[in-house]
mmCIF file of C-alpha atoms in Angstrom:
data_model
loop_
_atom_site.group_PDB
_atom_site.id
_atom_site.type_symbol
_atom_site.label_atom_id
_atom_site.label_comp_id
_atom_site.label_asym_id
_atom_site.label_seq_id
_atom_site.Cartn_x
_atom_site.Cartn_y
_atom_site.Cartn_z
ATOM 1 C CA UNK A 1 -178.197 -25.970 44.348
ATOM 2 C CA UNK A 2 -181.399 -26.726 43.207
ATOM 3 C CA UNK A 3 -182.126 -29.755 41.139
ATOM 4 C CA UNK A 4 -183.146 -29.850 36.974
ATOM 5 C CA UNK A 5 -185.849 -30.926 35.671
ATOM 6 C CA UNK A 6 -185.840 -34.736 35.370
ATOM 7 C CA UNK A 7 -184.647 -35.814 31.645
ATOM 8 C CA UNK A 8 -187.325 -39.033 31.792
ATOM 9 C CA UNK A 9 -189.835 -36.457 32.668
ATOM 10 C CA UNK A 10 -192.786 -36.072 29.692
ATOM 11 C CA UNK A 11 -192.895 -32.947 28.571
ATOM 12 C CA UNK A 12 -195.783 -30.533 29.811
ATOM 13 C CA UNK A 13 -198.906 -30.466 27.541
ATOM 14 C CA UNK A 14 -200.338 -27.266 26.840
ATOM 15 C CA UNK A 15 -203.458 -26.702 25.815
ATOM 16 C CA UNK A 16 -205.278 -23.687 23.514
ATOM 17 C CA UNK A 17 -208.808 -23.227 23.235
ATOM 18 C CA UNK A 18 -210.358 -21.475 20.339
ATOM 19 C CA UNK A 19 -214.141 -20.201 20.444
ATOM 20 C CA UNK A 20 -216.070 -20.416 17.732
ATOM 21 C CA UNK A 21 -219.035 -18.482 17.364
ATOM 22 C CA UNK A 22 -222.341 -20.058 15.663
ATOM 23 C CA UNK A 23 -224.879 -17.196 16.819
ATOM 24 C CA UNK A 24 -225.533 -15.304 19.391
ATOM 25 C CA UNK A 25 -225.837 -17.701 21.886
ATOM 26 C CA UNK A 26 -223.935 -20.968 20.905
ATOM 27 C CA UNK A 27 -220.227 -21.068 21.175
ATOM 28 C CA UNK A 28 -217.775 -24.020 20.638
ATOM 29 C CA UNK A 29 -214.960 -24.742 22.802
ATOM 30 C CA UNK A 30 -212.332 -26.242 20.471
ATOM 31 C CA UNK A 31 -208.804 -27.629 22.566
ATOM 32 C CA UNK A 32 -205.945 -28.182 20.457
ATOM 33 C CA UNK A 33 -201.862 -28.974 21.161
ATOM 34 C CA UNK A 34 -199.447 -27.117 21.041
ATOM 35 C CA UNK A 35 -195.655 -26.640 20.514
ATOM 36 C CA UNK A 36 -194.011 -28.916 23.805
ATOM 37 C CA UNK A 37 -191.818 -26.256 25.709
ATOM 38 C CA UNK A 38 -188.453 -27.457 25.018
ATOM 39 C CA UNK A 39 -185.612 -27.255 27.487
ATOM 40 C CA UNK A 40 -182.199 -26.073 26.181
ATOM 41 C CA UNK A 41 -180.042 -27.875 29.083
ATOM 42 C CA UNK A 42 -181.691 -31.074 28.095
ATOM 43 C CA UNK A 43 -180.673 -30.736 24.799
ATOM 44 C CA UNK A 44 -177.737 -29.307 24.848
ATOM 45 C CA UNK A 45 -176.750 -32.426 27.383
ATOM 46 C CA UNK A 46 -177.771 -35.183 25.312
ATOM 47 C CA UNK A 47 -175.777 -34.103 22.479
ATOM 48 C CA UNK A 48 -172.962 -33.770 24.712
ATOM 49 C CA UNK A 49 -173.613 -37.452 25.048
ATOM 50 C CA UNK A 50 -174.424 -38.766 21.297
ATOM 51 C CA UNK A 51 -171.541 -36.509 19.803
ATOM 52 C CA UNK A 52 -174.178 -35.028 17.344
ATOM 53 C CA UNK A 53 -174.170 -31.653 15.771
ATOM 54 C CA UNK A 54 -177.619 -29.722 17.191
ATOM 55 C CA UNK A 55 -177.897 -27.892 14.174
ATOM 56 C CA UNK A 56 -177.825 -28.749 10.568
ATOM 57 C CA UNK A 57 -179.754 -29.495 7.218
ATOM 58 C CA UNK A 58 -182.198 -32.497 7.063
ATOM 59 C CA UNK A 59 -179.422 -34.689 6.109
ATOM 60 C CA UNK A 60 -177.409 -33.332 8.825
ATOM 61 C CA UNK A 61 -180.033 -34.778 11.884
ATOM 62 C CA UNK A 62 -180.314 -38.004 10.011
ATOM 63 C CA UNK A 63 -176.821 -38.968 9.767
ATOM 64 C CA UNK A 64 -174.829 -36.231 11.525
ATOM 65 C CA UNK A 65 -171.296 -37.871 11.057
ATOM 66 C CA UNK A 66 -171.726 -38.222 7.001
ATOM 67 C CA UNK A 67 -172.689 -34.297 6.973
ATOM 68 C CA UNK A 68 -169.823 -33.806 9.119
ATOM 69 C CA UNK A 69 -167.151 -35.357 6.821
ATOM 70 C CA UNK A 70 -168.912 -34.294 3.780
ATOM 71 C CA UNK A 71 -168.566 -30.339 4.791
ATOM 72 C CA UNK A 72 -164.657 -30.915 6.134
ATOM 73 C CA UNK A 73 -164.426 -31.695 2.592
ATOM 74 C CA UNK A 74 -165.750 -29.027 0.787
ATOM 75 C CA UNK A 75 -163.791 -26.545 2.919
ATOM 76 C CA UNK A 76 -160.778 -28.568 2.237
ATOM 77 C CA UNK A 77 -161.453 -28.339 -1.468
ATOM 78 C CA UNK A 78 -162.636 -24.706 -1.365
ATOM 79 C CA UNK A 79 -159.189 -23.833 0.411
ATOM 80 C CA UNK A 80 -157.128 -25.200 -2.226
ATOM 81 C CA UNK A 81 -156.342 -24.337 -6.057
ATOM 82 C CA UNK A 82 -157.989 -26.171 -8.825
ATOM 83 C CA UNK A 83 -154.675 -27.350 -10.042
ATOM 84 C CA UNK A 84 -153.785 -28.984 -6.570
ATOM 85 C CA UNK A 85 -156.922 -30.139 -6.138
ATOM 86 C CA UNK A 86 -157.013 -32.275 -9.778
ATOM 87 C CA UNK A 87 -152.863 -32.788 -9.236
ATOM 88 C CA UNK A 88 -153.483 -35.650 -7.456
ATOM 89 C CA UNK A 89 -156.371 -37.379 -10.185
ATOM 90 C CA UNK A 90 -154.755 -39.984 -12.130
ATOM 91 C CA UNK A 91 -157.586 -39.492 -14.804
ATOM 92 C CA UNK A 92 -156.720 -35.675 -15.184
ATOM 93 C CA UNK A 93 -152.847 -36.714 -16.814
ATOM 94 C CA UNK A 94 -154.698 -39.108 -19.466
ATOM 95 C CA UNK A 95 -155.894 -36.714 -22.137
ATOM 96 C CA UNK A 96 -156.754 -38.131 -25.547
ATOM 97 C CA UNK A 97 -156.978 -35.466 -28.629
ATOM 98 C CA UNK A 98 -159.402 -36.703 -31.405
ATOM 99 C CA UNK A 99 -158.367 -35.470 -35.287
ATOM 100 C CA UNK A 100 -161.370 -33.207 -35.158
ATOM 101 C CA UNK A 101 -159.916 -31.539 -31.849
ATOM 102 C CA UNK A 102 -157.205 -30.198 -34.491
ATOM 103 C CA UNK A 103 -158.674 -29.565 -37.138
ATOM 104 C CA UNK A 104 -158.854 -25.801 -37.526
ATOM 105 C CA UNK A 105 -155.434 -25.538 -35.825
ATOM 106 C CA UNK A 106 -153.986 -27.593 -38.759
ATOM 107 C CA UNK A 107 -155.417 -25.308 -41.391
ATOM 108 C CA UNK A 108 -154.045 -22.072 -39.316
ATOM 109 C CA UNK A 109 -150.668 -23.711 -39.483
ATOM 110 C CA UNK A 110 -150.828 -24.825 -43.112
ATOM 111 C CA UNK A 111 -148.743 -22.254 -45.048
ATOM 112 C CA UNK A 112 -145.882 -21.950 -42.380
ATOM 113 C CA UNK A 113 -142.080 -21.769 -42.434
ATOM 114 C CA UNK A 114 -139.619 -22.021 -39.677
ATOM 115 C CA UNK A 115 -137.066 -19.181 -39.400
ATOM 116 C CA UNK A 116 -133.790 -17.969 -37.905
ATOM 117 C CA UNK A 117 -130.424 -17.013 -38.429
ATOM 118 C CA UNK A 118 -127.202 -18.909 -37.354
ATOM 119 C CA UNK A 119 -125.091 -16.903 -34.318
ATOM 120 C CA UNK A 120 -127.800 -13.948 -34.478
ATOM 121 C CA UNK A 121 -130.086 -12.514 -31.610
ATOM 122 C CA UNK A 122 -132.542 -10.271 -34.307
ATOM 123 C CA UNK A 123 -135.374 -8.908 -32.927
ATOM 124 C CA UNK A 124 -138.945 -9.156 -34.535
ATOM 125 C CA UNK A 125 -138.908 -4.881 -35.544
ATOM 126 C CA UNK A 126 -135.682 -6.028 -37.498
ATOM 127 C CA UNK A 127 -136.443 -9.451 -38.960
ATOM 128 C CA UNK A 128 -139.713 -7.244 -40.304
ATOM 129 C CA UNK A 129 -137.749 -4.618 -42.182
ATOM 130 C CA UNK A 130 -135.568 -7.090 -43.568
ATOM 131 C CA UNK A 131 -138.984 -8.838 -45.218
ATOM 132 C CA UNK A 132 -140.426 -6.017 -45.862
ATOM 133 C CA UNK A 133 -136.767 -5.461 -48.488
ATOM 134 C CA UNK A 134 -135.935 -8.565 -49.255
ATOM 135 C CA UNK A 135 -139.227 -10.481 -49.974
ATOM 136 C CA UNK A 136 -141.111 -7.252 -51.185
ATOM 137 C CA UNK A 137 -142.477 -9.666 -54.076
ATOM 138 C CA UNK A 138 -144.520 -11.506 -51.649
ATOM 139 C CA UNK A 139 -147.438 -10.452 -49.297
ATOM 140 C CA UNK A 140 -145.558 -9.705 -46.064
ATOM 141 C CA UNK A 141 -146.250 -13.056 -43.655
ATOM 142 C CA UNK A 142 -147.065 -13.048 -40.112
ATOM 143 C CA UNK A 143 -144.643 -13.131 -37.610
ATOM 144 C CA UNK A 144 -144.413 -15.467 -34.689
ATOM 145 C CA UNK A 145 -141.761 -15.448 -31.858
ATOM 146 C CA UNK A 146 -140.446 -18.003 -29.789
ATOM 147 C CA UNK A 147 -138.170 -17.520 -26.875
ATOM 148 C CA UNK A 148 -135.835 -20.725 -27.927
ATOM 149 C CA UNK A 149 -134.794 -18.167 -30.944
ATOM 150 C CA UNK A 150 -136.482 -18.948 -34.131
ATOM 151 C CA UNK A 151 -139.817 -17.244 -36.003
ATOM 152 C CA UNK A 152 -142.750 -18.638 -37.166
ATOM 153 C CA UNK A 153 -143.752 -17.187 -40.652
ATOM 154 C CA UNK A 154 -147.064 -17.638 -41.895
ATOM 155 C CA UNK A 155 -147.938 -17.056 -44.896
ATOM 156 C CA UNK A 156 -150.520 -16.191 -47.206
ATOM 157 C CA UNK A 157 -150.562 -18.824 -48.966
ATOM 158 C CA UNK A 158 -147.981 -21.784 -50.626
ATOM 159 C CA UNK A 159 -147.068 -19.945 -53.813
ATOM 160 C CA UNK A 160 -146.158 -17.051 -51.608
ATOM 161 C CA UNK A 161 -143.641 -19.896 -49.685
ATOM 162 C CA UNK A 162 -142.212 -21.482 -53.396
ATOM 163 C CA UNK A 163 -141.360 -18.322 -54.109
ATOM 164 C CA UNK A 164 -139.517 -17.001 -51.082
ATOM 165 C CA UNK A 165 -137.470 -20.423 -51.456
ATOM 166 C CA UNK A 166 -136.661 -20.722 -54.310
ATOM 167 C CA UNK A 167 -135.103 -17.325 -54.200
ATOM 168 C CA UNK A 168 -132.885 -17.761 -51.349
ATOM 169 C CA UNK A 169 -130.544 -18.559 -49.994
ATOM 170 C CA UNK A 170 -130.489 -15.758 -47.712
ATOM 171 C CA UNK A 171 -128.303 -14.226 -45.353
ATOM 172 C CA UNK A 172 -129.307 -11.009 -42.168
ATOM 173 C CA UNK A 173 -126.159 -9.038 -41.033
ATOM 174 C CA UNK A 174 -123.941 -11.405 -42.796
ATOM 175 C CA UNK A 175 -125.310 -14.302 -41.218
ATOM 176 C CA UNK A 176 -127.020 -17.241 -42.839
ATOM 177 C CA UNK A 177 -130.563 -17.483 -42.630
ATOM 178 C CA UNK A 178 -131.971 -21.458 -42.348
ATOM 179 C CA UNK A 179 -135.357 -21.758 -43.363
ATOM 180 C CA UNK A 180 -137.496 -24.935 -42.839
ATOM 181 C CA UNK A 181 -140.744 -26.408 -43.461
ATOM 182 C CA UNK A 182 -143.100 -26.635 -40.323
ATOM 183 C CA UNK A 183 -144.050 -29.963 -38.955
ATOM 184 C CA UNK A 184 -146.766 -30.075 -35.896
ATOM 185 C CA UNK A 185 -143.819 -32.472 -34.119
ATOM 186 C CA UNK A 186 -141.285 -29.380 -34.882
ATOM 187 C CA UNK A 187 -138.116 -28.578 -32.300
ATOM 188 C CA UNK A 188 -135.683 -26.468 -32.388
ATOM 189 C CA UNK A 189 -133.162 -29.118 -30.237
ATOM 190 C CA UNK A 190 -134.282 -31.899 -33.020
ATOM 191 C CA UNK A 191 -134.575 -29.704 -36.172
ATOM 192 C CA UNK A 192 -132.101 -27.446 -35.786
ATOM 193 C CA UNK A 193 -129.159 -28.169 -34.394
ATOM 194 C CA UNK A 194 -128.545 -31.124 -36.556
ATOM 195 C CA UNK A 195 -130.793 -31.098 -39.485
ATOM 196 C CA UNK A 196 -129.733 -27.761 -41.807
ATOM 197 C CA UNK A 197 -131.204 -26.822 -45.552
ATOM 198 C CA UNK A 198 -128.659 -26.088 -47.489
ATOM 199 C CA UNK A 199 -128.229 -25.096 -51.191
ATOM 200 C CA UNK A 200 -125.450 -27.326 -53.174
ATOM 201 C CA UNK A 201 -124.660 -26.900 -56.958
ATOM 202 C CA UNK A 202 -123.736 -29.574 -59.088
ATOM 203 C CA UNK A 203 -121.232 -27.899 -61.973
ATOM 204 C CA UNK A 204 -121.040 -28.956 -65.445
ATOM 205 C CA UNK A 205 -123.883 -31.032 -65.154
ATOM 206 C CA UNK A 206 -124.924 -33.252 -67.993
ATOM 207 C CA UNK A 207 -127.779 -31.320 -69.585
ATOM 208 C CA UNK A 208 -129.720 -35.178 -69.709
ATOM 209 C CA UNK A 209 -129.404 -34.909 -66.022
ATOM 210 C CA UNK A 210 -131.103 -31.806 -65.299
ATOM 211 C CA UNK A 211 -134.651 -33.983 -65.579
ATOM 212 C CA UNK A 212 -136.316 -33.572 -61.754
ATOM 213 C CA UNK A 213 -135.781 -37.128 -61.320
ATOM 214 C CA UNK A 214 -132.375 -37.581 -61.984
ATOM 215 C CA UNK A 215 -131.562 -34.218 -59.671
ATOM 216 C CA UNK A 216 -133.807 -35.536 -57.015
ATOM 217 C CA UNK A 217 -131.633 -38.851 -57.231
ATOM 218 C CA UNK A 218 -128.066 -37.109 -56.941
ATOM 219 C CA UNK A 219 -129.388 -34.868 -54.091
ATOM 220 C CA UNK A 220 -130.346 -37.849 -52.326
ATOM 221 C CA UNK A 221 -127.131 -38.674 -52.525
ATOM 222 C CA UNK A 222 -125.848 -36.307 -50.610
ATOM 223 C CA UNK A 223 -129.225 -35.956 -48.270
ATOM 224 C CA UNK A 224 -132.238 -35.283 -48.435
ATOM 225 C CA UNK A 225 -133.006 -32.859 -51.119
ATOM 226 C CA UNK A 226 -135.802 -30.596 -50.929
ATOM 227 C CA UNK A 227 -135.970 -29.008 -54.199
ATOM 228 C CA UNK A 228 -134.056 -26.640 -57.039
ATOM 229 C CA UNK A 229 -133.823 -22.875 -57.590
ATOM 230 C CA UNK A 230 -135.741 -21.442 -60.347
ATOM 231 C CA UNK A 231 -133.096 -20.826 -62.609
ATOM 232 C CA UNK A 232 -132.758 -25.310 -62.569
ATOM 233 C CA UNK A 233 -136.421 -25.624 -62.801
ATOM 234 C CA UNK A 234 -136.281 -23.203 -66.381
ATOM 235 C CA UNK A 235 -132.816 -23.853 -67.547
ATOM 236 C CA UNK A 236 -132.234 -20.490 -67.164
ATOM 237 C CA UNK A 237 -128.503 -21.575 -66.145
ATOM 238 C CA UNK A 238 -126.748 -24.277 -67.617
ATOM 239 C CA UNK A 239 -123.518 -23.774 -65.986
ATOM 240 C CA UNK A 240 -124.611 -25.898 -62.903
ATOM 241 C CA UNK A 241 -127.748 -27.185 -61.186
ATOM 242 C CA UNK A 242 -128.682 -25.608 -57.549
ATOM 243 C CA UNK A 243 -130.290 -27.760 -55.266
ATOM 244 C CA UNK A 244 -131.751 -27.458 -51.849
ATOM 245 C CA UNK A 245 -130.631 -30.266 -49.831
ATOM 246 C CA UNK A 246 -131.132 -30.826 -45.666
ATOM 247 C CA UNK A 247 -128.053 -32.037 -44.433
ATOM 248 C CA UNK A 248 -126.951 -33.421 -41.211
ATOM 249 C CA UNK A 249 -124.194 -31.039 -39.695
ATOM 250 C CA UNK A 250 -122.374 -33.504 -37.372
ATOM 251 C CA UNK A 251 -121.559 -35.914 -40.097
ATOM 252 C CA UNK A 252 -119.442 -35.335 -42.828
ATOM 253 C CA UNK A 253 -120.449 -33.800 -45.570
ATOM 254 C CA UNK A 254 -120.740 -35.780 -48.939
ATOM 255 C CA UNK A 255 -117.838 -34.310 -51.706
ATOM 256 C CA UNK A 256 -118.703 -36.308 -54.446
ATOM 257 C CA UNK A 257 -121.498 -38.535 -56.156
ATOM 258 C CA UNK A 258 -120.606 -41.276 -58.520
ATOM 259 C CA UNK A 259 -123.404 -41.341 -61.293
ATOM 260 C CA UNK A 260 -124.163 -44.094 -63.630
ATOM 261 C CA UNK A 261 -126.163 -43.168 -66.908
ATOM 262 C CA UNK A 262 -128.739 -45.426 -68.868
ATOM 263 C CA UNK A 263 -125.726 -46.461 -71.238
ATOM 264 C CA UNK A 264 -123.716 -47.579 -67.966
ATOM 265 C CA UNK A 265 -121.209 -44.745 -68.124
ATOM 266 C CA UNK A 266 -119.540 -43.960 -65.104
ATOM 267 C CA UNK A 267 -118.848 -40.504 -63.954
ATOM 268 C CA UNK A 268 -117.864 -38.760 -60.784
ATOM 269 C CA UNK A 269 -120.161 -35.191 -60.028
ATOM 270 C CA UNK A 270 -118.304 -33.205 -58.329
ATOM 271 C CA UNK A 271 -120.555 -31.256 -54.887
ATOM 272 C CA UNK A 272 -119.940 -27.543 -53.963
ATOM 273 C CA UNK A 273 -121.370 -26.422 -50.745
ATOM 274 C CA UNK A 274 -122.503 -22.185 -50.693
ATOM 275 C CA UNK A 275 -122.279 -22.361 -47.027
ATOM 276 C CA UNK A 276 -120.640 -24.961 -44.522
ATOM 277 C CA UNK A 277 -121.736 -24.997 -41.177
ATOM 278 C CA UNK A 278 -119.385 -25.151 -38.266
ATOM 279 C CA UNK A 279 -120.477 -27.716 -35.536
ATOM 280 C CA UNK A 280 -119.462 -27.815 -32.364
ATOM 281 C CA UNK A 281 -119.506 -31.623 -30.381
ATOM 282 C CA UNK A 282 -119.953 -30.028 -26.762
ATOM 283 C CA UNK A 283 -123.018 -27.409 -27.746
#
């Protein structure tokens, strides 16, 4: 076999010459370099050697190994989701929301209430045509779903809400409906199961006692009152006061509140529940 070109060998220096005309009888004979002939088996064998890449960018030939690891990288990266590729980013999970950040989702949320209906599956079409009856002296709210069984109602505004309380209690297919106030931290394992509105009257209540003070004091009594019917508010009734009151369903619930006047006359009020809920330990 015949032998390669040596690889200390300089390469071969070739020569053009230009002529440049300055009349008709002077000419210049101009030599200038050219491109050295390069020999593919020399290079391909001393990259062999060095381990280099023989093609590239300009950051590539200068340091071969950084391109190398910097475009395993990007195909690694361009292989994988965005979500696996942040998973692993410590900095990702730490997310801090400013009060600003929330601002105009607080005032979409503002005149809210919480719905749903003990033991009942209703479906939005029906909780709809019961508003549409029931609460025809309001403007109809929005309706929100959530798949752990409760509604979100907003409302026009938080006269449209007074009212709709005030007027209740209510009940769908013979079924009591519970209706809270919403709260940003709302859930229906912490809210609902054990925290339940509902309306207690106090009968053949002293008429000095009907004063929003001394009713707010009694229902505390029991709970934590939220506030009276509008029939208390007027006077309309005087038989009894009706009082909204959130109660705790896995305690027991209060009978009677002892009440001491200004005068320090003692008297027992008796408590009558319209609706006792049945709680069950296990569920």
């Amino acid at each position: 076999m015949g032998s390669s070109r040596g690889r200390g060998r300089p390469p071969k220096k070739v020569t053009q010459t230009l002529r440049t005309n300055h009349g008709d009888d002077a000419t210049t004979v101009v030599t200038t370099p050219m491109i050295s002939t390069v020999n593919i088996d020399e290079v391909k064998s001393v990259t062999e050697e060095k381990g280099e890449a023989t093609t590239g960018s300009a950051e590539t030939l200068e340091n071969p190994k950084l391109a190398e690891s910097s475009t395993t990288k990007e195909t690694e990266v361009k292989n994988k989701l965005w979500v696996d590729v942040i998973g692993g980013n410590r900095n990702a999970m730490n997310v801090e929301i400013e009060e600003k950040d929330g601002e105009s989702e607080k005032r979409f949320w503002e005149n809210v209430l919480i719905m749903y209906v003990i033991g009942a599956n209703l479906s939005m079409n029906a909780v709809k045509n019961y508003m549409m009856k029931a609460w025809n002296f309001v403007t109809l709210p929005e309706m929100y779903y959530n798949d752990e069984g409760f509604f979100i109602l907003k409302f026009k505004n938080g006269e449209d809400i007074d009212t709709v309380l005030m007027k209740g209690p209510y009940t769908i297919q013979n079924k009591p409906m519970i209706i809270l106030e919403w709260s940003h931290d709302f859930s229906m394992a912490k809210d609902m199961l054990r925290s339940i509105p509902i309306w207690i009257k106090l009968p053949n209540l002293l008429l000095p006692l009907w004063r929003v003070n001394s009713l707010g004091k009694i229902g505390s009594a029991v709970e934590n009152p939220l506030f009276t019917d509008e029939c208390t508010a007027r006077k309309l009734r005087v038989s009894y006061a009706r009082i909204l009151v959130e109660v705790d369903v896995t305690q027991k619930l209060c009978e009677e509140v002892t009440i001491k006047d200004h005068e320090g006359r003692i008297r027992q009020q008796k408590i009558e529940y319209e609706w006792r809920p049945q709680y069950c330990e296990r569920c």
